[in-house]
Short mmCIF file of C-alpha atoms in Angstrom, two decimals:
data_model
loop_
_atom_site.label_atom_id
_atom_site.label_comp_id
_atom_site.label_asym_id
_atom_site.label_seq_id
_atom_site.Cartn_x
_atom_site.Cartn_y
_atom_site.Cartn_z
CA UNK A 1 106.83 101.12 56.81
CA UNK A 2 104.34 98.68 58.14
CA UNK A 3 105.95 95.63 59.76
CA UNK A 4 104.60 93.04 62.40
CA UNK A 5 106.24 92.86 65.67
CA UNK A 6 108.85 89.89 65.86
CA UNK A 7 106.42 87.80 67.96
CA UNK A 8 106.44 83.85 67.75
CA UNK A 9 103.42 83.82 65.49
CA UNK A 10 105.46 85.65 62.97
CA UNK A 11 108.89 85.04 63.50
CA UNK A 12 108.88 80.93 64.12
CA UNK A 13 111.33 79.60 66.52
CA UNK A 14 113.26 83.03 66.70
CA UNK A 15 114.51 83.87 70.36
CA UNK A 16 112.49 86.75 71.76
CA UNK A 17 114.36 89.91 72.27
CA UNK A 18 115.06 91.09 75.68
CA UNK A 19 113.39 94.30 77.03
CA UNK A 20 114.24 96.07 80.27
CA UNK A 21 111.41 97.67 82.05
CA UNK A 22 112.33 100.72 84.33
CA UNK A 23 109.64 101.94 86.61
CA UNK A 24 109.28 105.38 87.96
CA UNK A 25 105.70 105.43 89.39
CA UNK A 26 103.08 107.88 87.81
CA UNK A 27 99.24 107.30 87.18
CA UNK A 28 100.06 104.18 85.25
CA UNK A 29 100.87 102.81 88.87
CA UNK A 30 98.08 104.52 90.50
CA UNK A 31 95.69 103.27 93.12
CA UNK A 32 92.06 104.34 94.05
CA UNK A 33 89.70 102.52 96.40
CA UNK A 34 86.80 103.09 93.85
CA UNK A 35 87.15 101.77 90.23
CA UNK A 36 84.97 104.69 89.11
CA UNK A 37 87.60 107.28 90.07
CA UNK A 38 90.03 108.37 87.57
CA UNK A 39 90.89 111.79 89.13
CA UNK A 40 91.29 111.14 92.78
CA UNK A 41 94.04 108.48 93.43
CA UNK A 42 97.57 107.96 94.69
CA UNK A 43 100.08 107.85 91.77
CA UNK A 44 102.84 105.48 91.98
CA UNK A 45 101.40 103.37 94.59
CA UNK A 46 101.80 100.05 92.96
CA UNK A 47 105.32 98.43 91.88
CA UNK A 48 106.19 97.25 88.61
CA UNK A 49 105.57 93.55 89.41
CA UNK A 50 101.97 94.49 90.09
CA UNK A 51 101.63 96.10 86.71
CA UNK A 52 103.02 93.36 85.01
CA UNK A 53 100.44 90.94 86.18
CA UNK A 54 97.84 92.83 84.19
CA UNK A 55 99.57 92.43 80.88
CA UNK A 56 99.92 88.50 80.46
CA UNK A 57 100.78 89.07 76.60
CA UNK A 58 104.04 90.41 77.32
CA UNK A 59 105.56 87.03 77.49
CA UNK A 60 104.71 86.66 73.73
CA UNK A 61 106.46 89.87 73.03
CA UNK A 62 109.66 89.95 74.53
CA UNK A 63 111.69 88.52 77.44
CA UNK A 64 110.97 91.26 80.10
CA UNK A 65 113.18 92.14 83.05
CA UNK A 66 112.03 94.93 85.25
CA UNK A 67 113.45 97.21 87.89
CA UNK A 68 111.87 99.81 90.11
CA UNK A 69 113.91 103.09 89.79
CA UNK A 70 111.25 105.30 91.84
CA UNK A 71 107.71 105.25 92.83
CA UNK A 72 106.60 108.94 92.58
CA UNK A 73 103.85 111.08 91.05
CA UNK A 74 105.80 112.66 88.20
CA UNK A 75 104.76 116.23 89.19
CA UNK A 76 107.71 115.55 91.71
CA UNK A 77 110.23 114.60 89.21
CA UNK A 78 113.79 116.06 89.94
CA UNK A 79 116.92 116.85 87.96
CA UNK A 80 118.73 114.30 90.34
CA UNK A 81 116.28 111.46 89.31
CA UNK A 82 116.84 112.34 85.57
CA UNK A 83 120.40 111.96 86.08
CA UNK A 84 120.07 108.38 87.88
CA UNK A 85 117.66 107.34 85.12
CA UNK A 86 119.88 108.37 82.36
CA UNK A 87 122.77 106.55 84.08
CA UNK A 88 120.78 103.42 84.54
CA UNK A 89 119.47 103.41 80.99
CA UNK A 90 122.92 103.64 79.60
CA UNK A 91 124.25 101.03 81.88
CA UNK A 92 121.24 98.68 80.63
CA UNK A 93 121.63 99.40 77.01
CA UNK A 94 125.31 98.57 77.10
CA UNK A 95 124.34 95.01 78.01
CA UNK A 96 124.95 92.98 74.74
CA UNK A 97 121.77 90.92 75.10
CA UNK A 98 119.42 93.76 75.94
CA UNK A 99 117.55 95.00 72.63
CA UNK A 100 115.52 98.15 74.34
CA UNK A 101 114.19 99.52 77.24
CA UNK A 102 110.71 100.85 78.51
CA UNK A 103 110.45 103.33 80.96
CA UNK A 104 106.92 103.79 82.62
CA UNK A 105 106.39 107.22 84.02
CA UNK A 106 103.92 109.79 84.99
CA UNK A 107 102.06 111.97 82.23
CA UNK A 108 102.84 115.39 83.85
CA UNK A 109 106.45 115.84 83.23
CA UNK A 110 106.69 112.81 80.67
CA UNK A 111 107.62 115.21 77.97
CA UNK A 112 110.52 116.79 79.89
CA UNK A 113 111.90 113.68 80.95
CA UNK A 114 111.73 111.94 77.50
CA UNK A 115 113.57 115.16 75.94
CA UNK A 116 116.32 115.09 78.52
CA UNK A 117 116.91 111.33 77.94
CA UNK A 118 116.61 112.04 74.05
CA UNK A 119 119.85 114.40 74.45
CA UNK A 120 121.84 112.17 76.78
CA UNK A 121 121.36 108.41 76.12
CA UNK A 122 124.25 106.98 74.28
CA UNK A 123 122.79 104.11 72.33
CA UNK A 124 120.98 103.44 68.90
CA UNK A 125 118.94 100.96 70.78
CA UNK A 126 115.36 101.70 71.33
CA UNK A 127 114.24 103.92 74.32
CA UNK A 128 110.40 103.90 74.87
CA UNK A 129 108.37 105.76 77.49
CA UNK A 130 104.85 105.18 78.26
CA UNK A 131 102.36 106.32 80.73
CA UNK A 132 98.49 106.17 81.56
CA UNK A 133 95.91 108.84 81.99
CA UNK A 134 94.06 106.27 84.28
CA UNK A 135 95.05 104.64 87.35
CA UNK A 136 95.66 101.08 87.28
CA UNK A 137 92.57 100.49 89.41
CA UNK A 138 90.09 102.29 87.10
CA UNK A 139 87.45 100.75 84.79
CA UNK A 140 89.12 100.83 81.24
CA UNK A 141 92.46 101.43 82.52
CA UNK A 142 94.77 102.59 79.64
CA UNK A 143 98.06 101.54 81.35
CA UNK A 144 98.02 98.00 80.39
CA UNK A 145 97.87 98.11 76.80
CA UNK A 146 100.20 101.14 76.65
CA UNK A 147 102.68 99.17 78.43
CA UNK A 148 102.22 96.11 75.99
CA UNK A 149 102.45 98.50 73.08
CA UNK A 150 105.63 100.11 74.46
CA UNK A 151 107.38 96.72 74.77
CA UNK A 152 106.26 95.81 71.22
CA UNK A 153 107.88 99.05 69.86
CA UNK A 154 111.08 98.62 71.93
CA UNK A 155 111.46 94.90 70.94
CA UNK A 156 110.88 95.81 66.99
CA UNK A 157 114.40 96.08 65.34
CA UNK A 158 112.98 98.77 63.02
CA UNK A 159 112.62 101.38 65.83
CA UNK A 160 116.32 101.57 66.73
CA UNK A 161 118.28 104.71 65.84
CA UNK A 162 115.05 107.12 66.17
CA UNK A 163 115.84 108.61 69.65
CA UNK A 164 113.55 108.20 72.60
CA UNK A 165 110.05 107.40 71.67
CA UNK A 166 106.90 107.97 73.70
CA UNK A 167 104.15 105.44 72.91
CA UNK A 168 100.54 106.06 74.27
CA UNK A 169 97.11 105.32 73.02
CA UNK A 170 98.41 103.47 69.91
CA UNK A 171 100.53 106.31 68.72
CA UNK A 172 104.39 106.52 68.54
CA UNK A 173 105.70 110.30 69.42
CA UNK A 174 109.35 111.68 69.01
CA UNK A 175 110.53 112.78 72.47
CA UNK A 176 111.48 116.19 71.02
CA UNK A 177 107.78 116.89 69.73
CA UNK A 178 105.49 115.44 71.99
CA UNK A 179 103.68 117.45 74.76
CA UNK A 180 100.77 116.79 77.10
CA UNK A 181 97.77 118.43 75.58
CA UNK A 182 94.82 117.51 77.94
CA UNK A 183 94.19 117.29 81.58
CA UNK A 184 91.88 113.99 81.26
CA UNK A 185 91.62 112.47 77.94
CA UNK A 186 93.36 109.28 77.05
CA UNK A 187 94.46 110.97 73.87
CA UNK A 188 96.28 113.22 76.01
CA UNK A 189 99.53 113.64 73.98
CA UNK A 190 100.02 115.34 70.79
CA UNK A 191 103.09 116.35 68.40
CA UNK A 192 102.04 119.74 67.04
CA UNK A 193 102.86 120.79 63.69
CA UNK A 194 105.08 117.64 62.82
CA UNK A 195 102.49 114.86 63.83
CA UNK A 196 103.33 111.30 65.20
CA UNK A 197 106.20 109.25 64.09
CA UNK A 198 103.64 106.30 63.48
CA UNK A 199 101.56 104.21 65.28
CA UNK A 200 101.13 100.34 66.83
CA UNK A 201 98.04 98.29 66.81
CA UNK A 202 98.12 94.56 67.85
CA UNK A 203 101.22 93.20 66.25
CA UNK A 204 101.54 95.91 63.69
CA UNK A 205 103.96 98.94 63.96
CA UNK A 206 103.90 101.46 61.28
CA UNK A 207 106.61 104.03 61.05
CA UNK A 208 106.05 107.24 58.89
CA UNK A 209 109.10 109.50 59.36
CA UNK A 210 112.16 110.02 61.31
CA UNK A 211 113.33 112.62 63.80
CA UNK A 212 115.87 114.74 61.98
CA UNK A 213 117.29 116.74 65.01
CA UNK A 214 120.25 115.60 66.47
CA UNK A 215 119.84 112.92 69.38
CA UNK A 216 121.30 110.06 71.40
CA UNK A 217 124.57 109.05 69.86
CA UNK A 218 124.78 112.13 67.84
CA UNK A 219 124.16 114.39 70.89
CA UNK A 220 127.33 116.27 72.38
CA UNK A 221 125.65 116.02 75.82
CA UNK A 222 126.90 113.32 78.23
CA UNK A 223 125.84 113.30 82.00
CA UNK A 224 127.78 110.45 83.09
CA UNK A 225 129.04 110.95 86.64
CA UNK A 226 127.12 114.37 87.15
CA UNK A 227 125.15 114.72 90.16
CA UNK A 228 123.32 118.15 89.48
CA UNK A 229 122.46 120.73 86.77
CA UNK A 230 122.53 124.20 86.68
CA UNK A 231 119.69 126.41 87.78
CA UNK A 232 117.34 127.39 84.90
CA UNK A 233 113.92 128.69 85.33
CA UNK A 234 110.82 129.46 83.02
CA UNK A 235 108.96 132.58 83.02
CA UNK A 236 105.82 133.80 81.16
CA UNK A 237 104.76 137.05 79.54
CA UNK A 238 101.21 138.31 79.99
CA UNK A 239 99.40 141.50 80.25
CA UNK A 240 101.06 143.73 82.68
CA UNK A 241 103.50 141.16 83.47
CA UNK A 242 105.59 141.87 86.67
CA UNK A 243 109.42 142.27 86.55
CA UNK A 244 109.94 140.90 90.22
CA UNK A 245 110.48 137.41 89.20
CA UNK A 246 113.03 138.36 86.89
CA UNK A 247 115.00 140.32 89.26
CA UNK A 248 114.54 137.86 92.31
CA UNK A 249 115.98 135.02 90.07
CA UNK A 250 118.78 137.03 89.05
CA UNK A 251 119.79 137.89 92.58
CA UNK A 252 119.16 134.19 93.49
CA UNK A 253 121.92 133.20 90.92
CA UNK A 254 119.83 131.60 88.21
CA UNK A 255 122.10 130.81 85.15
CA UNK A 256 119.30 131.13 82.50
CA UNK A 257 115.86 132.16 82.07
CA UNK A 258 113.38 130.80 79.51
CA UNK A 259 110.30 133.06 78.98
CA UNK A 260 107.13 131.78 77.58
CA UNK A 261 106.19 134.66 75.35
CA UNK A 262 102.73 135.72 73.73
CA UNK A 263 102.40 134.68 70.07
CA UNK A 264 105.54 134.60 68.40
CA UNK A 265 107.54 134.89 71.70
CA UNK A 266 106.75 138.66 72.14
CA UNK A 267 107.32 140.02 75.68
CA UNK A 268 105.56 142.86 77.66
CA UNK A 269 107.50 146.12 77.40
CA UNK A 270 109.00 146.37 81.03
CA UNK A 271 109.47 142.57 81.28
CA UNK A 272 111.61 142.60 77.96
CA UNK A 273 113.70 145.38 79.64
CA UNK A 274 114.30 143.35 82.79
CA UNK A 275 115.25 140.23 80.73
CA UNK A 276 117.65 142.47 78.75
CA UNK A 277 119.30 143.67 82.07
CA UNK A 278 119.76 140.18 83.00
CA UNK A 279 121.43 139.14 79.83
CA UNK A 280 123.67 142.08 80.16
CA UNK A 281 124.60 140.41 83.70
CA UNK A 282 125.45 137.22 81.96
CA UNK A 283 122.21 135.27 82.30
CA UNK A 284 121.21 133.54 79.37
CA UNK A 285 117.71 134.59 77.91
CA UNK A 286 115.78 132.15 75.56
CA UNK A 287 112.57 133.30 73.96
CA UNK A 288 109.98 130.58 73.64
CA UNK A 289 106.13 130.93 73.17
CA UNK A 290 103.22 129.89 75.37
CA UNK A 291 100.83 129.24 72.40
CA UNK A 292 101.67 125.56 72.28
CA UNK A 293 102.69 125.17 68.62
CA UNK A 294 104.72 127.03 66.06
CA UNK A 295 108.31 128.48 65.97
CA UNK A 296 109.66 131.64 67.65
CA UNK A 297 111.31 133.67 64.81
CA UNK A 298 114.74 134.94 65.58
CA UNK A 299 114.81 138.79 65.55
CA UNK A 300 111.10 138.61 64.96
CA UNK A 301 108.87 139.84 67.89
CA UNK A 302 112.03 140.98 69.64
CA UNK A 303 115.72 142.29 68.60
CA UNK A 304 117.33 139.13 69.61
CA UNK A 305 120.96 140.19 68.48
CA UNK A 306 120.65 143.55 70.19
CA UNK A 307 119.08 142.31 73.36
CA UNK A 308 121.33 139.25 73.64
CA UNK A 309 118.45 136.59 73.52
CA UNK A 310 118.10 133.25 72.03
CA UNK A 311 115.06 132.10 70.10
CA UNK A 312 113.85 128.66 71.16
CA UNK A 313 112.85 127.79 67.50
CA UNK A 314 110.01 125.46 68.17
CA UNK A 315 110.90 124.14 71.24
CA UNK A 316 108.18 124.08 74.04
CA UNK A 317 109.28 126.42 76.85
CA UNK A 318 109.78 123.40 79.38
CA UNK A 319 111.85 121.46 76.87
CA UNK A 320 113.93 124.74 75.99
CA UNK A 321 114.73 124.72 79.91
CA UNK A 322 115.96 121.12 79.41
CA UNK A 323 118.27 122.16 76.59
CA UNK A 324 119.48 125.13 78.45
CA UNK A 325 120.54 123.22 81.52
CA UNK A 326 122.73 120.92 79.33
CA UNK A 327 124.28 123.62 77.37
CA UNK A 328 125.29 125.41 80.75
CA UNK A 329 126.23 122.02 82.26
CA UNK A 330 128.64 121.59 79.29
CA UNK A 331 129.96 125.23 79.30
CA UNK A 332 128.63 125.72 75.64
CA UNK A 333 129.72 129.41 74.92
CA UNK A 334 126.88 132.22 74.42
CA UNK A 335 127.75 132.53 70.94
CA UNK A 336 126.76 128.80 70.18
CA UNK A 337 123.47 129.01 71.80
CA UNK A 338 121.43 129.79 68.98
CA UNK A 339 122.89 127.02 66.81
CA UNK A 340 122.13 124.48 69.77
CA UNK A 341 118.41 125.58 69.57
CA UNK A 342 118.26 125.16 65.71
CA UNK A 343 120.35 121.81 66.10
CA UNK A 344 118.66 120.10 68.74
#
């Protein structure tokens, strides 16, 4: 499907849709004293109103209303802020005159926030996240165009019902699939295995596929009124991996552990034994892969049924943590966990 955005150029006298911008900081709002600096800067230094002055074309795309939710480097994202953001997005989308929401965010944890919202937003209206790899003060800053394209996507009626979207560098990604794959490139985000949903360039938006896993209004997860999430941590398997982190986290009261295994989620022998003991003590153990793509086959590289483990399917370990936290928060019984990872 290739269609133009509903701007005055293509929509005659049609009233422009209203898009609400929620800002959280990040590199897109970053500031450096030297325009040549792209690695040393203060993330989240500029407020949303300052960012908007660099994107005058927005007024031709939508009626934009903005709110500053936070001004942080996204490495400092918290579960509490996730809950605040979900609550605010749901409230804004409930307003009849609002067509969609755009969230500006740092790149470091964008994929985690996006997936959390993908599972907890209760609306079919578009929710689009965007970011930048270069601070706002840099030569060739990528933030302004990313922000303009994100608003174009959020304002477009064909993007409704597709869950939370991530728009960066002309591409449209599904929140479930997208991961950050570079430390410096403006082409930092990819959707391994499945590819992008589509792309946006100038006024043109092309969508190639839909996300088939459950999300937003189809999701059973509702965080309204919640102020905290259960403790879930991520571990990794590697040559001669220590069992001490497992033992310490179990003693600290962790509710679930996601382990980024080698290859097909395989685990170093002693580590696997420690995780099996944790599972016997009631800790949920989810096997993911550290490789960056592909799925973890149930009962493949480990005897999941016998050990009490769950396969993360093809979820990235840090997104598997998000789903595990929501499952615990909703008291999903252990015998449903495998189905959850195959559904979401």
